[in-house]
Coordinates of C-alpha atoms in Angstrom, one line a residue:
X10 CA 183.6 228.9 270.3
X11 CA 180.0 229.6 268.9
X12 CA 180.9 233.2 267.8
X13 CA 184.0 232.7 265.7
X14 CA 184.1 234.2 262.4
X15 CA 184.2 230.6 260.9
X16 CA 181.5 229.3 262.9
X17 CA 179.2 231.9 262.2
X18 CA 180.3 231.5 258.2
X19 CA 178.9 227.7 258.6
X20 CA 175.8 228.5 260.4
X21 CA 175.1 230.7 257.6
X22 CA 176.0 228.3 254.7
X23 CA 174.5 225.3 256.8
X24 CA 171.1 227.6 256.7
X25 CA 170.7 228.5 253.2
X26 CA 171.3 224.7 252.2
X27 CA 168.8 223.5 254.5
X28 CA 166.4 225.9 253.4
X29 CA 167.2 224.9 249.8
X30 CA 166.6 221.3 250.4
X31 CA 163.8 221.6 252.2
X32 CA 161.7 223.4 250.0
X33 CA 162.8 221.0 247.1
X34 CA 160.0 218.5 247.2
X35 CA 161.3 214.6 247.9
X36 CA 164.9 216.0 249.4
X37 CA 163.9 215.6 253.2
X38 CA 166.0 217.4 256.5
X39 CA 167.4 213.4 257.3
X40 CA 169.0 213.2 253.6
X41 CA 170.4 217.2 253.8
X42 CA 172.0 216.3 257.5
X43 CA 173.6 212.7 255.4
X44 CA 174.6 214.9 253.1
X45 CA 176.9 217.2 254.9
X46 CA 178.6 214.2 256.9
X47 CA 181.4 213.8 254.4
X48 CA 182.0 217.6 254.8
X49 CA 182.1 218.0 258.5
X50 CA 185.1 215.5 258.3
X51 CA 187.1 218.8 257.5
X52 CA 186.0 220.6 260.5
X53 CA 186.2 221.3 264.4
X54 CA 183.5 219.6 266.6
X55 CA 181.7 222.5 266.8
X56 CA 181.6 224.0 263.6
X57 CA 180.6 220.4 262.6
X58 CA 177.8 220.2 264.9
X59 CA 176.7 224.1 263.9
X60 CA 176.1 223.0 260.0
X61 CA 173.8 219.9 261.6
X62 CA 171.6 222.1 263.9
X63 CA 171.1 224.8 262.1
X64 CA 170.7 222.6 258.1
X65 CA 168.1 220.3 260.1
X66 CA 166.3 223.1 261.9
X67 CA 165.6 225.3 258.2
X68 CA 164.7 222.2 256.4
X69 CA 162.0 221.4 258.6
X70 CA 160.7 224.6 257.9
X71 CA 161.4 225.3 254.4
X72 CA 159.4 222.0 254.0
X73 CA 156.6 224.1 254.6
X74 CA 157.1 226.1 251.4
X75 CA 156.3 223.5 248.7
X76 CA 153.3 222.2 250.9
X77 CA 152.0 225.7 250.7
X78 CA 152.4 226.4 247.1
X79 CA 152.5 223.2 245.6
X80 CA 150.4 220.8 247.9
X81 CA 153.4 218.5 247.8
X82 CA 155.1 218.7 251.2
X83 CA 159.0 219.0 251.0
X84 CA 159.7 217.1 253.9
X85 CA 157.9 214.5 256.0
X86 CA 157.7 216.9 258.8
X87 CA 155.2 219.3 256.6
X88 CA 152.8 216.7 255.5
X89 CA 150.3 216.9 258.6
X90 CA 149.5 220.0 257.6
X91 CA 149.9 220.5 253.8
X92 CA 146.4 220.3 252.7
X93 CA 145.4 223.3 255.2
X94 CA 148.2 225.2 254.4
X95 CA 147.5 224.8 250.0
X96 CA 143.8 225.7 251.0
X97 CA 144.6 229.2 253.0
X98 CA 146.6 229.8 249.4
X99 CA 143.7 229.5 247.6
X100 CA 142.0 231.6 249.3
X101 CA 144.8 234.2 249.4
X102 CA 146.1 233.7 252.5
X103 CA 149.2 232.3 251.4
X104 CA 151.3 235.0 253.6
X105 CA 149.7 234.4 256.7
X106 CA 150.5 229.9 256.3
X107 CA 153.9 230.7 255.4
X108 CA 154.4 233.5 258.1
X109 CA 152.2 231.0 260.8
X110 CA 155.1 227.9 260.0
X111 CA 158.2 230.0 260.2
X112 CA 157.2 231.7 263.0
X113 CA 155.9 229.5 265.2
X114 CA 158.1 226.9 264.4
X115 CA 160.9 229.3 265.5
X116 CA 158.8 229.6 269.0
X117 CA 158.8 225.6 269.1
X118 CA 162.4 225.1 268.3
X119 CA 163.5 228.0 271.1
X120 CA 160.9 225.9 273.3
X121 CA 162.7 222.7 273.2
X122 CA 165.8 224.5 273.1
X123 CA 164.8 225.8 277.0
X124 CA 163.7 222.0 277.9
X125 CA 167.4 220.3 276.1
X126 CA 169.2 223.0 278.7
X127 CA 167.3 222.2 282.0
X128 CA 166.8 218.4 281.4
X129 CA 169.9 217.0 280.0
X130 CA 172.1 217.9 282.6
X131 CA 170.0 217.2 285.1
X132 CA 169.3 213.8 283.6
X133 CA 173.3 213.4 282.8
X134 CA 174.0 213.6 286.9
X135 CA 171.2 211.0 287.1
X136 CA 172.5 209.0 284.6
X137 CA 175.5 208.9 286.1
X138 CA 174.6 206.3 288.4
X139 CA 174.0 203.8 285.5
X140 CA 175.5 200.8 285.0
X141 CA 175.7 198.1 282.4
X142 CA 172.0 196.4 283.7
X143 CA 170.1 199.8 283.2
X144 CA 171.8 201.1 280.0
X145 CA 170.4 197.1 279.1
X146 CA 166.9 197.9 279.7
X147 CA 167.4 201.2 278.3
X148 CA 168.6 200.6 274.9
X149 CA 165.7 197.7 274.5
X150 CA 163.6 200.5 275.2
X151 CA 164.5 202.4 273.2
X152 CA 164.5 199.5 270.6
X153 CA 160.8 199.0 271.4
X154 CA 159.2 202.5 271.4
X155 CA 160.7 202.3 267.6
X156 CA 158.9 199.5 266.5
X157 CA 155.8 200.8 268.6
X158 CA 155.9 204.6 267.3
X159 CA 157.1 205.1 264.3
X160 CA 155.1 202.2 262.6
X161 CA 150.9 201.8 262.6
X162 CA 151.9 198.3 261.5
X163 CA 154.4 197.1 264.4
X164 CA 155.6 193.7 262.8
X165 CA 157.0 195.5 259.6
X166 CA 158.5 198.0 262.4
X167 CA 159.9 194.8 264.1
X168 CA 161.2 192.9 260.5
X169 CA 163.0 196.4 259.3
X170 CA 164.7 196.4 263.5
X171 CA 165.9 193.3 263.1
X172 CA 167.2 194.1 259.6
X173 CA 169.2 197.2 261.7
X174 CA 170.5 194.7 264.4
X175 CA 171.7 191.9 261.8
X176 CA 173.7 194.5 259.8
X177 CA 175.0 196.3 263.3
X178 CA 176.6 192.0 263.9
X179 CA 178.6 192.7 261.2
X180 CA 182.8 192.5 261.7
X181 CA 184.9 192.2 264.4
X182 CA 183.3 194.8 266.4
X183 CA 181.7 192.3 269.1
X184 CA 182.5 191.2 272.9
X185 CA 184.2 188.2 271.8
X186 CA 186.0 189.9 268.7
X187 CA 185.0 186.7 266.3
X188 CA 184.4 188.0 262.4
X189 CA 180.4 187.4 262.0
X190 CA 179.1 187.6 258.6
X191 CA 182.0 188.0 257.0
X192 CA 181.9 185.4 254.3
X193 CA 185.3 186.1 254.2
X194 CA 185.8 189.3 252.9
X195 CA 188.2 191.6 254.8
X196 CA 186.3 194.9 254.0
X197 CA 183.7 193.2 255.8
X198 CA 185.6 192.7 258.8
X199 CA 185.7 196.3 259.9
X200 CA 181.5 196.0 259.8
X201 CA 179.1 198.0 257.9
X202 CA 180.1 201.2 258.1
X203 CA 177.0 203.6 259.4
X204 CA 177.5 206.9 257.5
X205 CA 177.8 205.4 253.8
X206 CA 174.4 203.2 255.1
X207 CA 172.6 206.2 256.0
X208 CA 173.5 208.3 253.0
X209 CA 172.1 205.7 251.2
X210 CA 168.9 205.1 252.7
X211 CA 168.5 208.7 253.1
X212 CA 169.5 209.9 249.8
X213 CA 169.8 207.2 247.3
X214 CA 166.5 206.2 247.9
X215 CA 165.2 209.4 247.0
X216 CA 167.0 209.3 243.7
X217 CA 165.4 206.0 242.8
X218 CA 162.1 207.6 243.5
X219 CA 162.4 210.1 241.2
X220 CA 164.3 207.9 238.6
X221 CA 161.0 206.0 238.6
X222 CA 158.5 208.8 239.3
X223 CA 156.0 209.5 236.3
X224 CA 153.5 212.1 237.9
X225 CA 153.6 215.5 236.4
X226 CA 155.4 218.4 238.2
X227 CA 152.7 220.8 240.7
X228 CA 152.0 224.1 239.6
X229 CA 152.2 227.4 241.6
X230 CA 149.2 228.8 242.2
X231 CA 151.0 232.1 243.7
X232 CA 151.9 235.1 241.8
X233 CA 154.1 236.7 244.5
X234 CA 154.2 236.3 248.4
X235 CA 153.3 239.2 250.3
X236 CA 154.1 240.6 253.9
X237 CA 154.7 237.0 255.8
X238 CA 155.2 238.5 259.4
X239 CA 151.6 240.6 259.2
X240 CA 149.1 239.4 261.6
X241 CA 151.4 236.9 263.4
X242 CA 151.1 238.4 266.4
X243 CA 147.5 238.8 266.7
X244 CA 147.8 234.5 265.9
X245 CA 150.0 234.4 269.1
X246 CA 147.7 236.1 271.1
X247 CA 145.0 234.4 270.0
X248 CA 146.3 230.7 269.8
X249 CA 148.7 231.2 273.3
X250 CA 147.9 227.5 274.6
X251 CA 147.7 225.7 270.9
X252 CA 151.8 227.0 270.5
X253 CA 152.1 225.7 274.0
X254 CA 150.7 222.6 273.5
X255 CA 152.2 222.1 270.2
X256 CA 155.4 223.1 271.5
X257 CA 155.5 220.7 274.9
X258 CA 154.5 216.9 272.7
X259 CA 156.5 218.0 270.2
X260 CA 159.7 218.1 272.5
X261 CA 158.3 215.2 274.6
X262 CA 157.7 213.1 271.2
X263 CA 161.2 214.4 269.8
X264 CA 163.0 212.6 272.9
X265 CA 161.7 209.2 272.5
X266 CA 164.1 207.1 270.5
X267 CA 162.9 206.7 266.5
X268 CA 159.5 209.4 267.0
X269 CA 161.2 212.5 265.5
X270 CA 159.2 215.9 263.9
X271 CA 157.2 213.8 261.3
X272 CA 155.3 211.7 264.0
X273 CA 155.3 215.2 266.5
X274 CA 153.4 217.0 263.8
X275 CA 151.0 214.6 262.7
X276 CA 149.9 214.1 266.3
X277 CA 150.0 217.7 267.1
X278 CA 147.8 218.2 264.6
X279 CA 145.3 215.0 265.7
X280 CA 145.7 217.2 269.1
X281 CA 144.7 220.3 267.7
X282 CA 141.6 219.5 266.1
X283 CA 140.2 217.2 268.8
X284 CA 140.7 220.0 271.4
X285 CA 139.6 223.0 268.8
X286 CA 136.3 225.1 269.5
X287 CA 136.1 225.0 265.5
X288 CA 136.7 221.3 264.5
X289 CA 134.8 222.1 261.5
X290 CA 136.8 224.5 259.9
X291 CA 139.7 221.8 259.6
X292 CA 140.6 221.0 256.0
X293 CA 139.3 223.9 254.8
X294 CA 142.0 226.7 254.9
X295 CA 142.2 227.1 259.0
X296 CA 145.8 228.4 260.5
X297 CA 145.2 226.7 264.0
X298 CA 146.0 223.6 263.0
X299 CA 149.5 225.1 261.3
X300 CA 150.6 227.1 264.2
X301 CA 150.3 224.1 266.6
X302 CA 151.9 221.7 264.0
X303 CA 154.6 224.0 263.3
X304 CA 155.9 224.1 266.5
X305 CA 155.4 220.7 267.5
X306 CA 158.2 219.6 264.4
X307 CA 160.8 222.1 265.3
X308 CA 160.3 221.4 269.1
X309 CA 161.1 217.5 268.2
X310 CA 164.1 218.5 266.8
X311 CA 165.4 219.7 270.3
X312 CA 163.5 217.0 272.3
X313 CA 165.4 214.4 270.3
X314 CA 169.2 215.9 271.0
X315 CA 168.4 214.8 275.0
X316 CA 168.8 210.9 274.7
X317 CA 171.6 211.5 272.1
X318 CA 173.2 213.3 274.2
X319 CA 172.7 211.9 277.3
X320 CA 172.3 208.2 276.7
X321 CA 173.9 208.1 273.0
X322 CA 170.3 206.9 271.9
X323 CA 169.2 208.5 268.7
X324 CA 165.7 210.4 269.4
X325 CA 165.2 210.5 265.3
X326 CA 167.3 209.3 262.5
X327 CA 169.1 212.9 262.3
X328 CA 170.2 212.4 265.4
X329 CA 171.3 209.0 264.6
X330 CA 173.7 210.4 262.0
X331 CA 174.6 213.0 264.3
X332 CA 175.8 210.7 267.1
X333 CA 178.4 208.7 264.4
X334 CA 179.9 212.2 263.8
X335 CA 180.2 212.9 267.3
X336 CA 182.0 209.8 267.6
X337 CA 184.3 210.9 264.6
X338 CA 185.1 214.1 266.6
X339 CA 185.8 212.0 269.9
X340 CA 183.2 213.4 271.5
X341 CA 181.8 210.3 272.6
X342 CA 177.7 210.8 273.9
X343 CA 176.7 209.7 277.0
X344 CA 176.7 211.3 280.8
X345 CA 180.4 211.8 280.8
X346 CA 180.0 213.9 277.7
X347 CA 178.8 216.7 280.2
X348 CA 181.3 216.3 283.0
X349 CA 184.4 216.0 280.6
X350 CA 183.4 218.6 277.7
X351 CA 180.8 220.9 279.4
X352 CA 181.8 223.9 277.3
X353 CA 180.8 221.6 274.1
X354 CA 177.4 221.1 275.6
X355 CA 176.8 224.9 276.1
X356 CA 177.9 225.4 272.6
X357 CA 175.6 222.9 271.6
X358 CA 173.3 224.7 273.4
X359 CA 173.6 228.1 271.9
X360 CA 173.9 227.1 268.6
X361 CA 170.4 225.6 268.9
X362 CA 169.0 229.1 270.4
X363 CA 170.9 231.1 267.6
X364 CA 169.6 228.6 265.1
X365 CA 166.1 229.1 265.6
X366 CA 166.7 233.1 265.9
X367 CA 168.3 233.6 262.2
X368 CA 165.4 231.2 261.1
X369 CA 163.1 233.6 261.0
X370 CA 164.7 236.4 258.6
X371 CA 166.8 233.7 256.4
X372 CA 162.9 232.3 256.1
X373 CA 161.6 235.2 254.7
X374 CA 164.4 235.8 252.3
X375 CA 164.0 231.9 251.3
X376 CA 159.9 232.5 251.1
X377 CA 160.8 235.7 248.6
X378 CA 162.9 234.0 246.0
X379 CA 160.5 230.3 246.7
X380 CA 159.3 230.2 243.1
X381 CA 162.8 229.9 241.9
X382 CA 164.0 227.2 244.4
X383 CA 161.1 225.6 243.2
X384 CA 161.4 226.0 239.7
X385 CA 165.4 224.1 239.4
X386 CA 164.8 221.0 237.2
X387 CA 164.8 217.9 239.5
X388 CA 166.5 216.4 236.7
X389 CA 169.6 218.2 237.0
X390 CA 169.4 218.3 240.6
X391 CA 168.8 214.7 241.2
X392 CA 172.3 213.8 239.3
X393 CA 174.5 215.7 241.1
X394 CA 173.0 214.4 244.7
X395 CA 173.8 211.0 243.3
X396 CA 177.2 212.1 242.3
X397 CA 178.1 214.4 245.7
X398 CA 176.8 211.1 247.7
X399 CA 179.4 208.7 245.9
X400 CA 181.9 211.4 246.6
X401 CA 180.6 211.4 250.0
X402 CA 180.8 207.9 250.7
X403 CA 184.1 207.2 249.2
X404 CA 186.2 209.9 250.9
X405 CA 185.1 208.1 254.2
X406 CA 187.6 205.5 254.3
X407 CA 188.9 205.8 250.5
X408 CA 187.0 202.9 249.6
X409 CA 184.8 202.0 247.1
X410 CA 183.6 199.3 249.5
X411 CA 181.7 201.9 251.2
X412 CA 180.2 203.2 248.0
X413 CA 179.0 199.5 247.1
X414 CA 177.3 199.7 251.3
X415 CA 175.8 202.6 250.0
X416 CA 174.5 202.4 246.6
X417 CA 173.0 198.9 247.9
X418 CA 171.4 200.3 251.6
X419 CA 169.8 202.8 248.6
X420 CA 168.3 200.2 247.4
X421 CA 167.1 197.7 250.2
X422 CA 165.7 201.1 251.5
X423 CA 163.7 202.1 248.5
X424 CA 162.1 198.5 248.5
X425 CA 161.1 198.7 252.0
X426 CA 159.6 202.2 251.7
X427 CA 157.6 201.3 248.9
X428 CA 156.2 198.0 250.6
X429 CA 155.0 199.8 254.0
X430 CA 157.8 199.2 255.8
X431 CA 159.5 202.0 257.9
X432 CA 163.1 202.7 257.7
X433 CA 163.7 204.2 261.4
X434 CA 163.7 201.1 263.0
X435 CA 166.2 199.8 260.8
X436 CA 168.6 202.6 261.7
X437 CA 168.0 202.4 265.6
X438 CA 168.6 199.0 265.3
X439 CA 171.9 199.7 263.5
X440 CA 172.9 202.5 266.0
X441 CA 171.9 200.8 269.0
X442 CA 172.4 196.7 268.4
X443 CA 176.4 196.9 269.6
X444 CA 175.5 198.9 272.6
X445 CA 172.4 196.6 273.3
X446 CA 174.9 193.0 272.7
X447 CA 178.0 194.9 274.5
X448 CA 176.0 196.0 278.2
X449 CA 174.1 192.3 278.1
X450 CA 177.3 190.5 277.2
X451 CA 179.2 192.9 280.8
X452 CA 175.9 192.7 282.4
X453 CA 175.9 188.7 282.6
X454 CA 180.3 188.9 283.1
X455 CA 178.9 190.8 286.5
X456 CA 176.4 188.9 287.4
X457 CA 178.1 185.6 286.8
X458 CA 175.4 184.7 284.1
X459 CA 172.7 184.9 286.5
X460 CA 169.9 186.8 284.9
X461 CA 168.3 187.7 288.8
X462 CA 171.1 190.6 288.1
X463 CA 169.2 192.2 285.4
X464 CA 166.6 193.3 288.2
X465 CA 168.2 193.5 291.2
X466 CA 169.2 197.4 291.6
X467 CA 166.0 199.5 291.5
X468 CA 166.5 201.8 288.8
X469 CA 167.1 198.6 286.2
X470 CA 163.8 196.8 287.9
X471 CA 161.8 200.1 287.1
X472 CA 163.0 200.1 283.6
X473 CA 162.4 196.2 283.2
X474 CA 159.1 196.5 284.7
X475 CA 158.2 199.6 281.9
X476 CA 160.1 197.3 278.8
X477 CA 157.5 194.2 279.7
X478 CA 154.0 197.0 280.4
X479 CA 155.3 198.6 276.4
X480 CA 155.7 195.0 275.5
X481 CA 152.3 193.9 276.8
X482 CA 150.4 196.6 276.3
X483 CA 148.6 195.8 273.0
X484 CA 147.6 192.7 274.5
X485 CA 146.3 194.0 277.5
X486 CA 144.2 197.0 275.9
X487 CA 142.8 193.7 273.8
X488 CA 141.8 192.3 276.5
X489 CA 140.2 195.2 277.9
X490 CA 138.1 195.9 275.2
X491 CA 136.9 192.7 274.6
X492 CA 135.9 192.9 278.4
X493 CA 134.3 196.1 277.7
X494 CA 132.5 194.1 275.0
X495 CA 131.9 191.3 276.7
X496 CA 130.3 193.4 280.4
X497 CA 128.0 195.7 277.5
X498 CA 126.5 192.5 275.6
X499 CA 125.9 190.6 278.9
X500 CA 124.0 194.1 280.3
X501 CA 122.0 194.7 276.9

C-alpha cells in the first residue's frame, strides 16, 4: 500500500511543496496541509494521508530556512529558535544551524514515530472499553487543555472556544435534528462546513496579512551554503540527552489536544537553557538550543496523530484538518479504526518513518537552491494562494456557499489574530463541540438524566476528577502563593 509507484510519486510531490511553503515566510505547515485538502479528494486513503504526513513534516523544517537566513521564521514552529539560528549565520556557521534543524528534527520526528506505534494501539485496546460518560469527560478535556495551553491569556483562549462550539451548533447535525442558527437559509442547514473554515483561517488570513503588510522584505546575509551534514555527528554525540529530551516533551506536548510543534519548541527551548551548563551563551549564536528545539517540533507532529487517531481528538490544528479528511475517506478515527482497518494504521505508520527518512536529503537539496525559494515575489505568490483556495473551497460541495464560509472565517480569523486572540481553540471547539453535545445528550438517555451517571464507572470518575484539578488549578496555585506570602511576612 505504502510502496506503490503512485504513493511514492505523492510523497515525493507532497515533500517538495512542503518544503516550498515552509521556507516561504508567513505560509505556515497548518495552511500548506489546508491547502492540499481539496486535492486529496481525488485520491485513495492512503495516498491522501501520505501528501499530509510527509507536506506537514518538511514544512516544519523548511521553516527553519528563512529563520536562518532571513531572521523571519517561516513557520510558527521555527520562531523559538530563530534568533540563535540568524546569529550562528553571522558568524558563519550558517551550515552547521541548518544541518543541526534538519537533522535532528529528522531524529525527533522518527522518535515520535516509535512512541505513535507502541502507544496508540495499546491505548486503542484500552479505549475500547469507553463509553459515552468517558468520551464526555474526555472531549471537555481536551476542550480545556486548549484554552489552558495554547493561550498565556486563557479568557481570549476561552472567547475564541466558544466561538468554535457556536459555529460547530450550526444545521441539522444535532441529537434532536432541529435546524439551529439557520435564519432560514437552506445552505445553512447542512452546518458550517469544516474544510472551507479552515482554509480560511489558515490561509486567507495570511493573505490579508500580507495585503496589509508594509515592512520591507529581509535580506540574505549568505552568499552560498556550504557542507550542512559536517560536524552533525560530533553535535549527537555531544548533545545525546538534549535530542532526548527534546525529543520525549515534544511527543508528549504534540498529544495533548490544541499544543502542537509551535508550543513543543518554544518550551523545549525554555527547557534547554534552564538545564544548559552554558546558559550564557544563549542568544548569542549557540546550536544547543537548536538541536533540542528542532526535535521537539517534529516529535509533536507524531505525538499529536495519537489522540486523532485513537480518540478522534485533534492534538494540533493539522491534525484537525486531517481527521475531516479521514472522515471523507470513511475512515472514521477512534479505537475501532484499529480493529477494523489495521493495515491503514500500519501504513500510517510507515509513511511517518519513511517521511522523516527522505527529509533529510530532499532538505539539503531544498537548503542548496534556498536563496531562490526565497527570492519568488510574495506578490505573485500570494494571488494565486487566494485563487487555488477559492478553487479549493468551491469544488467541495460545488458551492459558492462554501467560498462565502471561507472568505469570511479568513476574515474573523485575521481580526482575532491581530487582537491576541488564538485561533486553535476556535478550531477544537469546532472539531470537537458535536462530539462533546452528542456523548452528554446519550450519556444522560443512559442514565435517565441523572447526572450521578457521569461518575459512576471509574475510568469516567478519574477523568472528571482531572477535568475539575485542570479547572481549578490556577486558583489553587493562587492560593498557594499567597500562603507562601502570607507564612514568609508573618516569619520576617
Amino acid at each position: 500500500m505504502v510502496l506503490e509507484p503512485y504513493t511514492i510519486l505523492v510523497m515525493v510531490l507532497a515533500s517538495l511543496y512542503g518544503l516550498f511553503v515552509g521556507a516561504v515566510p508567513g505560509l505556515s505547515a497548518t495552511m500548506a496541509v489546508a491547502l492540499l485538502v481539496p486535492v486529496t479528494f481525488f485520491m485513495q486513503p492512503i495516498p491522501a494521508i501520505a501528501a499530509m504526513v510527509t507536506a506537514t513534516a518538511m514544512a516544519i523544517f523548511s521553516g527553519d530556512i528563512p529563520g536562518c537566513l532571513l531572521r523571519i521564521p517561516g513557520t510558527p514552529a521555527s520562531a523559538a529558535y530563530t534568533d540563535e539560528a540568524f546569529a550562528m549565520t553571522r558568524k558563519g556557521m550558517a551550515e552547521t544551524a541548518l544541518g543541526a534543524g534538519l537533522v535532528f528534527s529528522a531524529v525527533g520526528g522518527l522518535f515520535g514515530t516509535v512512541v505513535l506505534i507502541v502507544a496508540a494501539p495499546a491505548l486503542a485496546d484500552f479505549a475500547l472499553n469507553f463509553s459515552s460518560f468517558e468520551y464526555f469527560w474526555l472531549v471537555l478535556l481536551g476542550l480545556t487543555c486548549a484554552v489552558f495551553i495554547t493561550s498565556d491569556r486563557p479568557l481570549k483562549g476561552m472567547i475564541t472556544l466558544l466561538l468554535g462550539l457556536l459555529v460547530a451548533c450550526v444545521g441539522l447535525g444535532n441529537p434532536a435534528g432541529f435546524p439551529r442558527f439557520t435564519f432560514g437559509n437552506a445552505e445553512m442547514t447542512g452546518g458550517i462546513g469544516m474544510i472551507p473554515m479552515m482554509i480560511g483561517m489558515f490561509a486567507i488570513s495570511e493573505v490579508i496579512r500580507f495585503a496589509v503588510d508594509t515592512l520591507p522584505p529581509g535580506e540574505i546575509v549568505v552568499e552560498k551554503v556550504g557542507r550542512v551534514l559536517a560536524g552533525q555527528w560530533a553535535l549527537a554525540k555531544k548533545y545525546p540527552v538534549q535530542i532526548l529530551r527534546g525529543s520525549i516533551l515534544g511527543t508528549a506536548v504534540g498529544a495533548l489536544p490544541g499544543a502542537g510543534a509551535d508550543i513543543a519548541a518554544w518550551m523545549s527551548y525554555a527547557m534547554s537553557k534552564k538545564f544548559s551548563k552554558e546558559p550564557e551563551k544563549f542568544g548569542t549564536g549557540h546550536v544547543e538550543g537548536i538541536v533540542e528545539s528542532g526535535s521537539a517540533n517534529n516529535s509533536a507532529l507524531a505525538g499529536a496523530w495519537i489522540p486523532a487517531l485513537v480518540f478522534g481528538i485533534p492534538g494540533d490544528s493539522i491534525t484537525a484538518i486531517v481527521i475531516g479528511v479521514l472522515y471523507m475517506k470513511n475512515l472514521n478515527p477512534g479505537p475501532t479504526l484499529f480493529t477494523t482497518n489495521p493495515q491503514n494504521i500500519y501504513a500510517v505508520f510507515m509513511l511517518f518513518i519513511i517521511a522523516n527518512i527522505i527529509m533529510i536529503p530532499l532538505g539539503i537539496l531544498c537548503i542548496k537552491v534556498a536563496k531562490r525559494i526565497l527570492r519568488v515575489p510574495r506578490n505573485v505568490l500570494m494571488p494565486l494562494i487566494l485563487l487555488f483556495c477559492i478553487v479549493g473551497a468551491f469544488a467541495i460541495n460545488n458551492s459558492l456557499f462554501d467560498v462565502g464560509v471561507m472568505l469570511a472565517a479568513g476574515i474573523v480569523a485575521y481580526l482575532l489574530e491581530e487582537n491576541g486572540f488564538p485561533i486553535a481553540p476556535a478550531i477544537l471547539g469546532v472539531v470537537l463541540g458535536g462530539m462533546l453535545e452528542e456523548n452528554f445528550i446519550t450519556s444522560m438517555i443512559k442514565s435517565d438524566g441523572n447526572l450521578a451517571g457521569f461518575v459512576s464507572r471509574p475510568i469516567a470518575a478519574s477523568l472528571a476528577a482531572v477535568v475539575l484539578l485542570v479547572w481549578l488549578a490556577p486558583l489553587l496555585r493562587k492560593l498557594w502563593l499567597k500562603g507562601r506570602r502570607t507564612a514568609s511576612s508573618t516569619a520576617a
